[in-house]
Amino acid sequence: MDDEARVDRTTSRRAFLGRGLLGGAALTVAAPLLAGEPAPPEAATGAPAPAADGFELAEATIAELQAGMAAGRLTSRGLVEAYLARIAALDRRGPRLRAVLEVNPEALAIAGALDAERQAKGARGPLHGIPILLKDNIGTHDRMTTTAGSLALAGSVPASDARVARRLREAGAVLLGKANLSEWANFRSNRSSSGWSARGGQCRNPYVLDRSPSGSSSGSAAAAAANLCAAAIGTETDGSIVSPAGHCGLVGIKPTVGLLSRSGIVPIAHSQDTAGPLARTVADAAILLGAMVGAGRADPEDPATLGGGRALADYTPFLRADGLRGARLGVARKHLFTPTAADPLIEEAIAEMRRQGAEVVDPADVATAGQLDGPELEVLLYEFKADLNAYLAALAGRPGAGTAASGASDHPAGAPVRSLAELIDFNERHREREMPFFGQDLLVKAQAKGTLADPAYRKALARCRLLARRRGIDATLARHRLDAIVAPTGGAPWLIDLVNGDAPSGGSSTPAAVAGYPSITVPAGEVSGLPVGISFFGAAWSEPTLIRLAYSFEQATRHRRPPRFQLAVELPAEAVAGAPDGQAGAG
């Protein structure tokens, strides 16, 4: 998109926001998307959707939407209607993104009530009336289900909201629906296809539809990128926020473990799990992070939040356009840079940081980055077994669990599976639907592990913390006196391959993930229409610093572009003409 087109598109959106969307306009409201719902006949064509600027709310920020509602030009109900109509048009029709598993049947009523509250009392804050999608491993006690994408939990409704969902409701957000994800947060098989779940099918990247959105917060990222919501919430154990954000042209924040509560979220591993925002701008991500943390951060149900971290209820004061000036940044090349077509974008991003006044130490490697994979997997296998068993036992232990929504189940009264062992058995008995493309080798390996008292687990956990923290990120920051470390979020999105699984080209998420430290990714440009991100990560509780740096880079570069829903990568004509026979269409 050239500069003139961007000006026209921005003017169009601002004019629309000025006119207002008061609700009830000629918009078709989408019905809830049900598990196993057949695609409409027109979806079979795979036709791309209209360009993103055909949607009047495309790229609208939380601040713009809030200003429109405050002035009476917009209503929350009107916003919900518009996003529901777009979900109906793009998710199972048109490009068939398959980013949304179900929409909240109460969303319009909730939005209407929030409109009335605004009129009577004023807004609660910056999220009042803003439609947000949640990843389907974040529990909600309402008319939606929480399944982690698995048929084994079809119909499951937790006894209460996850703490993060409750915080968002308290802030006035409208929980618009549940987003598709890599089933079980991509901890089912080493040969998985990111973005695939038995409930939702294969989520697609809205930029180029045959490319992966990455995982496991695939639907959250694809939906936010495609303007199916104002913003979305994902979760990460290792890369599952920052990688899909990078692949979908978004900002993603993976907070310090313990900054916000994980209670009520379907777990992988308590030493690394966290929720975080996925948004189109750093400002929107900062607003969401503050709401997710909220007042009174500590949660007795999540011991990680009791550690006395420096949590804040508002991260917007750190949105400084000059935030790179005087910053000292280290470029972690060894193990975190993999040669890809995105390399020139990353080098230009580093050069831009220098132009914005940052002092760049290059290289400033994390010496232990190549030593983390083995002990990390050992920890995740042990913790997945223990944490998932606890979650499922609590879920199945309450009367009536799992009966709130339609869906077949082999357990009495529709109760979900009650243990990892039962989950493995369920998948085997429903292999045609649950495992048509890849298996459950990680589930089986986790089931074979012992308890968290095993010396092997304790040794692996201690090694992870030593290598990722004291000898890893902490050592690099101290050695070079850095404010943060910079590395590519990953390469360009790979082709979806349900036969062979994912084929990622590098990534830098592991050191911060294993350490439990924060990271943030920001768009760094595109390669052949495919988004690429760059990450900043640092010490525990350094979210304010990372937000300041990321915002400054974003404002200086403004690389975010809305998706065009291409069917495949468009190669330059000269490249196609010069390709050997039979390779002209290689992606």
Short mmCIF file of N, CA, C and O in Angstrom, two decimals, residues 407-477:
data_model
loop_
_atom_site.label_atom_id
_atom_site.label_comp_id
_atom_site.label_asym_id
_atom_site.label_seq_id
_atom_site.Cartn_x
_atom_site.Cartn_y
_atom_site.Cartn_z
N GLY A 407 -22.91 -31.18 22.45
CA GLY A 407 -21.67 -31.86 22.08
C GLY A 407 -21.65 -33.26 22.65
O GLY A 407 -22.04 -33.48 23.80
N ALA A 408 -21.21 -34.21 21.85
CA ALA A 408 -21.20 -35.59 22.30
C ALA A 408 -20.13 -35.80 23.35
O ALA A 408 -19.09 -35.18 23.34
N SER A 409 -20.41 -36.69 24.30
CA SER A 409 -19.42 -37.05 25.31
C SER A 409 -19.69 -38.48 25.75
O SER A 409 -20.83 -38.93 25.78
N ASP A 410 -18.62 -39.18 26.11
CA ASP A 410 -18.77 -40.56 26.58
C ASP A 410 -18.98 -40.62 28.08
O ASP A 410 -19.17 -41.69 28.64
N HIS A 411 -18.93 -39.49 28.78
CA HIS A 411 -19.02 -39.49 30.23
C HIS A 411 -20.43 -39.14 30.67
O HIS A 411 -21.15 -38.42 29.99
N PRO A 412 -20.86 -39.65 31.81
CA PRO A 412 -22.20 -39.37 32.30
C PRO A 412 -22.46 -37.87 32.40
O PRO A 412 -21.58 -37.11 32.80
N ALA A 413 -23.66 -37.46 32.03
CA ALA A 413 -24.09 -36.07 32.12
C ALA A 413 -23.17 -35.13 31.36
O ALA A 413 -23.09 -33.95 31.67
N GLY A 414 -22.48 -35.65 30.36
CA GLY A 414 -21.63 -34.78 29.55
C GLY A 414 -20.39 -34.30 30.24
O GLY A 414 -19.77 -33.34 29.79
N ALA A 415 -19.98 -34.92 31.35
CA ALA A 415 -18.79 -34.47 32.06
C ALA A 415 -17.56 -34.63 31.19
O ALA A 415 -17.45 -35.59 30.43
N PRO A 416 -16.60 -33.70 31.26
CA PRO A 416 -15.39 -33.81 30.46
C PRO A 416 -14.47 -34.91 30.97
O PRO A 416 -14.70 -35.48 32.03
N VAL A 417 -13.44 -35.21 30.21
CA VAL A 417 -12.43 -36.16 30.69
C VAL A 417 -11.86 -35.65 32.00
O VAL A 417 -11.78 -34.45 32.25
N ARG A 418 -11.44 -36.57 32.84
CA ARG A 418 -11.06 -36.21 34.20
C ARG A 418 -9.57 -36.35 34.49
O ARG A 418 -9.13 -36.11 35.61
N SER A 419 -8.79 -36.74 33.49
CA SER A 419 -7.35 -36.90 33.68
C SER A 419 -6.67 -36.93 32.33
O SER A 419 -7.32 -37.13 31.28
N LEU A 420 -5.36 -36.80 32.35
CA LEU A 420 -4.59 -36.92 31.11
C LEU A 420 -4.74 -38.32 30.52
O LEU A 420 -4.87 -38.48 29.31
N ALA A 421 -4.76 -39.33 31.37
CA ALA A 421 -4.93 -40.70 30.87
C ALA A 421 -6.26 -40.85 30.15
O ALA A 421 -6.34 -41.49 29.09
N GLU A 422 -7.33 -40.28 30.70
CA GLU A 422 -8.63 -40.35 30.04
C GLU A 422 -8.63 -39.56 28.73
O GLU A 422 -9.29 -39.96 27.76
N LEU A 423 -7.91 -38.46 28.70
CA LEU A 423 -7.82 -37.67 27.47
C LEU A 423 -7.15 -38.49 26.36
O LEU A 423 -7.63 -38.52 25.22
N ILE A 424 -6.05 -39.16 26.69
CA ILE A 424 -5.35 -39.99 25.71
C ILE A 424 -6.28 -41.08 25.20
O ILE A 424 -6.36 -41.34 23.98
N ASP A 425 -7.03 -41.68 26.09
CA ASP A 425 -7.97 -42.74 25.69
C ASP A 425 -9.08 -42.17 24.81
O ASP A 425 -9.46 -42.78 23.81
N PHE A 426 -9.60 -41.01 25.16
CA PHE A 426 -10.63 -40.36 24.35
C PHE A 426 -10.13 -40.12 22.93
O PHE A 426 -10.83 -40.41 21.95
N ASN A 427 -8.93 -39.59 22.81
CA ASN A 427 -8.37 -39.31 21.49
C ASN A 427 -8.22 -40.59 20.66
O ASN A 427 -8.47 -40.58 19.45
N GLU A 428 -7.81 -41.67 21.30
CA GLU A 428 -7.68 -42.93 20.58
C GLU A 428 -9.03 -43.44 20.10
O GLU A 428 -9.16 -43.93 18.98
N ARG A 429 -10.04 -43.31 20.94
CA ARG A 429 -11.37 -43.80 20.57
C ARG A 429 -12.06 -42.90 19.55
O ARG A 429 -13.02 -43.32 18.90
N HIS A 430 -11.59 -41.67 19.43
CA HIS A 430 -12.15 -40.73 18.45
C HIS A 430 -11.07 -40.30 17.46
O HIS A 430 -11.00 -39.14 17.06
N ARG A 431 -10.25 -41.26 17.08
CA ARG A 431 -9.08 -40.96 16.26
C ARG A 431 -9.46 -40.28 14.94
O ARG A 431 -8.77 -39.37 14.49
N GLU A 432 -10.53 -40.69 14.30
CA GLU A 432 -10.88 -40.13 13.00
C GLU A 432 -11.14 -38.63 13.08
O GLU A 432 -10.83 -37.90 12.14
N ARG A 433 -11.70 -38.17 14.19
CA ARG A 433 -11.99 -36.74 14.33
C ARG A 433 -10.90 -35.99 15.06
O ARG A 433 -10.63 -34.83 14.77
N GLU A 434 -10.26 -36.63 16.01
CA GLU A 434 -9.26 -35.94 16.82
C GLU A 434 -7.85 -36.03 16.25
O GLU A 434 -7.04 -35.14 16.46
N MET A 435 -7.55 -37.10 15.54
CA MET A 435 -6.17 -37.29 15.08
C MET A 435 -6.12 -37.66 13.59
O MET A 435 -5.46 -38.63 13.22
N PRO A 436 -6.80 -36.92 12.73
CA PRO A 436 -6.76 -37.25 11.30
C PRO A 436 -5.43 -36.90 10.64
O PRO A 436 -5.13 -37.44 9.57
N PHE A 437 -4.65 -36.00 11.24
CA PHE A 437 -3.43 -35.52 10.61
C PHE A 437 -2.17 -35.79 11.44
O PHE A 437 -1.12 -36.06 10.89
N PHE A 438 -2.27 -35.68 12.74
CA PHE A 438 -1.12 -35.91 13.59
C PHE A 438 -1.60 -36.50 14.91
O PHE A 438 -2.79 -36.43 15.25
N GLY A 439 -0.67 -37.07 15.66
CA GLY A 439 -1.04 -37.85 16.83
C GLY A 439 -0.97 -37.09 18.13
O GLY A 439 -1.19 -35.88 18.20
N GLN A 440 -0.62 -37.82 19.20
CA GLN A 440 -0.58 -37.25 20.55
C GLN A 440 0.67 -37.70 21.30
O GLN A 440 0.63 -38.03 22.48
N ASP A 441 1.79 -37.69 20.58
CA ASP A 441 3.02 -38.20 21.17
C ASP A 441 3.42 -37.43 22.42
O ASP A 441 3.96 -38.01 23.37
N LEU A 442 3.20 -36.13 22.46
CA LEU A 442 3.57 -35.36 23.65
C LEU A 442 2.68 -35.72 24.83
O LEU A 442 3.16 -35.78 25.98
N LEU A 443 1.40 -35.96 24.59
CA LEU A 443 0.52 -36.38 25.68
C LEU A 443 0.99 -37.71 26.26
O LEU A 443 1.01 -37.90 27.48
N VAL A 444 1.35 -38.63 25.40
CA VAL A 444 1.80 -39.94 25.85
C VAL A 444 3.11 -39.82 26.65
O VAL A 444 3.27 -40.46 27.70
N LYS A 445 4.04 -39.01 26.17
CA LYS A 445 5.29 -38.81 26.90
C LYS A 445 5.04 -38.16 28.26
O LYS A 445 5.69 -38.52 29.25
N ALA A 446 4.12 -37.21 28.32
CA ALA A 446 3.80 -36.57 29.60
C ALA A 446 3.19 -37.58 30.57
O ALA A 446 3.53 -37.60 31.76
N GLN A 447 2.29 -38.41 30.08
CA GLN A 447 1.64 -39.41 30.93
C GLN A 447 2.66 -40.37 31.53
O GLN A 447 2.49 -40.86 32.65
N ALA A 448 3.76 -40.63 30.82
CA ALA A 448 4.78 -41.56 31.30
C ALA A 448 5.64 -40.96 32.41
O ALA A 448 6.38 -41.70 33.08
N LYS A 449 5.56 -39.67 32.63
CA LYS A 449 6.37 -39.03 33.67
C LYS A 449 5.79 -39.29 35.06
O LYS A 449 4.61 -39.62 35.22
N GLY A 450 6.63 -39.09 36.05
CA GLY A 450 6.20 -39.26 37.44
C GLY A 450 5.61 -37.98 37.99
O GLY A 450 4.98 -37.20 37.27
N THR A 451 5.85 -37.74 39.27
CA THR A 451 5.30 -36.57 39.95
C THR A 451 6.32 -35.44 39.98
O THR A 451 7.49 -35.62 39.63
N LEU A 452 5.87 -34.28 40.46
CA LEU A 452 6.77 -33.14 40.57
C LEU A 452 7.79 -33.30 41.68
O LEU A 452 8.67 -32.46 41.84
N ALA A 453 7.69 -34.38 42.43
CA ALA A 453 8.72 -34.69 43.44
C ALA A 453 9.87 -35.47 42.86
O ALA A 453 10.90 -35.65 43.54
N ASP A 454 9.78 -35.91 41.62
CA ASP A 454 10.85 -36.70 41.01
C ASP A 454 12.13 -35.88 40.90
O ASP A 454 12.10 -34.71 40.48
N PRO A 455 13.26 -36.47 41.24
CA PRO A 455 14.55 -35.76 41.10
C PRO A 455 14.81 -35.29 39.68
O PRO A 455 15.41 -34.23 39.47
N ALA A 456 14.36 -36.05 38.68
CA ALA A 456 14.60 -35.65 37.29
C ALA A 456 13.91 -34.33 36.97
O ALA A 456 14.47 -33.48 36.26
N TYR A 457 12.69 -34.17 37.49
CA TYR A 457 11.98 -32.90 37.26
C TYR A 457 12.67 -31.77 37.97
O TYR A 457 12.90 -30.69 37.39
N ARG A 458 13.01 -31.97 39.22
CA ARG A 458 13.64 -30.90 40.00
C ARG A 458 14.97 -30.47 39.39
O ARG A 458 15.30 -29.28 39.34
N LYS A 459 15.72 -31.43 38.89
CA LYS A 459 17.00 -31.12 38.26
C LYS A 459 16.79 -30.32 36.98
O LYS A 459 17.50 -29.33 36.72
N ALA A 460 15.83 -30.73 36.16
CA ALA A 460 15.57 -30.02 34.91
C ALA A 460 15.07 -28.60 35.17
O ALA A 460 15.48 -27.65 34.48
N LEU A 461 14.21 -28.43 36.16
CA LEU A 461 13.70 -27.09 36.48
C LEU A 461 14.82 -26.19 36.96
O LEU A 461 14.92 -25.02 36.54
N ALA A 462 15.67 -26.70 37.84
CA ALA A 462 16.79 -25.90 38.34
C ALA A 462 17.72 -25.51 37.20
O ALA A 462 18.22 -24.37 37.15
N ARG A 463 17.95 -26.46 36.27
CA ARG A 463 18.84 -26.14 35.15
C ARG A 463 18.21 -25.09 34.24
O ARG A 463 18.90 -24.17 33.77
N CYS A 464 16.92 -25.19 33.99
CA CYS A 464 16.24 -24.18 33.17
C CYS A 464 16.40 -22.79 33.77
O CYS A 464 16.73 -21.83 33.07
N ARG A 465 16.18 -22.69 35.06
CA ARG A 465 16.24 -21.38 35.70
C ARG A 465 17.67 -20.83 35.71
O ARG A 465 17.89 -19.64 35.50
N LEU A 466 18.63 -21.70 35.92
CA LEU A 466 20.02 -21.27 35.92
C LEU A 466 20.44 -20.78 34.53
O LEU A 466 21.01 -19.70 34.37
N LEU A 467 20.12 -21.59 33.51
CA LEU A 467 20.57 -21.26 32.16
C LEU A 467 19.83 -20.07 31.56
O LEU A 467 20.43 -19.25 30.86
N ALA A 468 18.54 -19.98 31.83
CA ALA A 468 17.76 -18.91 31.21
C ALA A 468 17.87 -17.60 31.97
O ALA A 468 17.86 -16.53 31.35
N ARG A 469 18.01 -17.68 33.27
CA ARG A 469 18.06 -16.46 34.09
C ARG A 469 19.50 -16.04 34.37
O ARG A 469 20.07 -15.22 33.68
N ARG A 470 20.12 -16.61 35.43
CA ARG A 470 21.40 -16.10 35.92
C ARG A 470 22.50 -16.17 34.87
O ARG A 470 23.25 -15.20 34.67
N ARG A 471 22.62 -17.29 34.17
CA ARG A 471 23.68 -17.42 33.16
C ARG A 471 23.20 -17.00 31.77
O ARG A 471 23.98 -17.01 30.83
N GLY A 472 21.92 -16.68 31.65
CA GLY A 472 21.35 -16.33 30.37
C GLY A 472 21.04 -14.86 30.24
O GLY A 472 21.94 -14.03 30.06
N ILE A 473 19.75 -14.51 30.36
CA ILE A 473 19.33 -13.13 30.14
C ILE A 473 19.96 -12.18 31.15
O ILE A 473 20.47 -11.11 30.78
N ASP A 474 19.95 -12.55 32.43
CA ASP A 474 20.51 -11.66 33.45
C ASP A 474 21.99 -11.38 33.18
O ASP A 474 22.46 -10.24 33.31
N ALA A 475 22.73 -12.43 32.80
CA ALA A 475 24.16 -12.26 32.55
C ALA A 475 24.40 -11.35 31.34
O ALA A 475 25.30 -10.49 31.37
N THR A 476 23.62 -11.51 30.30
CA THR A 476 23.79 -10.69 29.10
C THR A 476 23.46 -9.22 29.40
O THR A 476 24.20 -8.31 28.98
N LEU A 477 22.38 -8.99 30.11
CA LEU A 477 22.01 -7.61 30.46
C LEU A 477 23.10 -6.96 31.31
O LEU A 477 23.46 -5.79 31.08
#
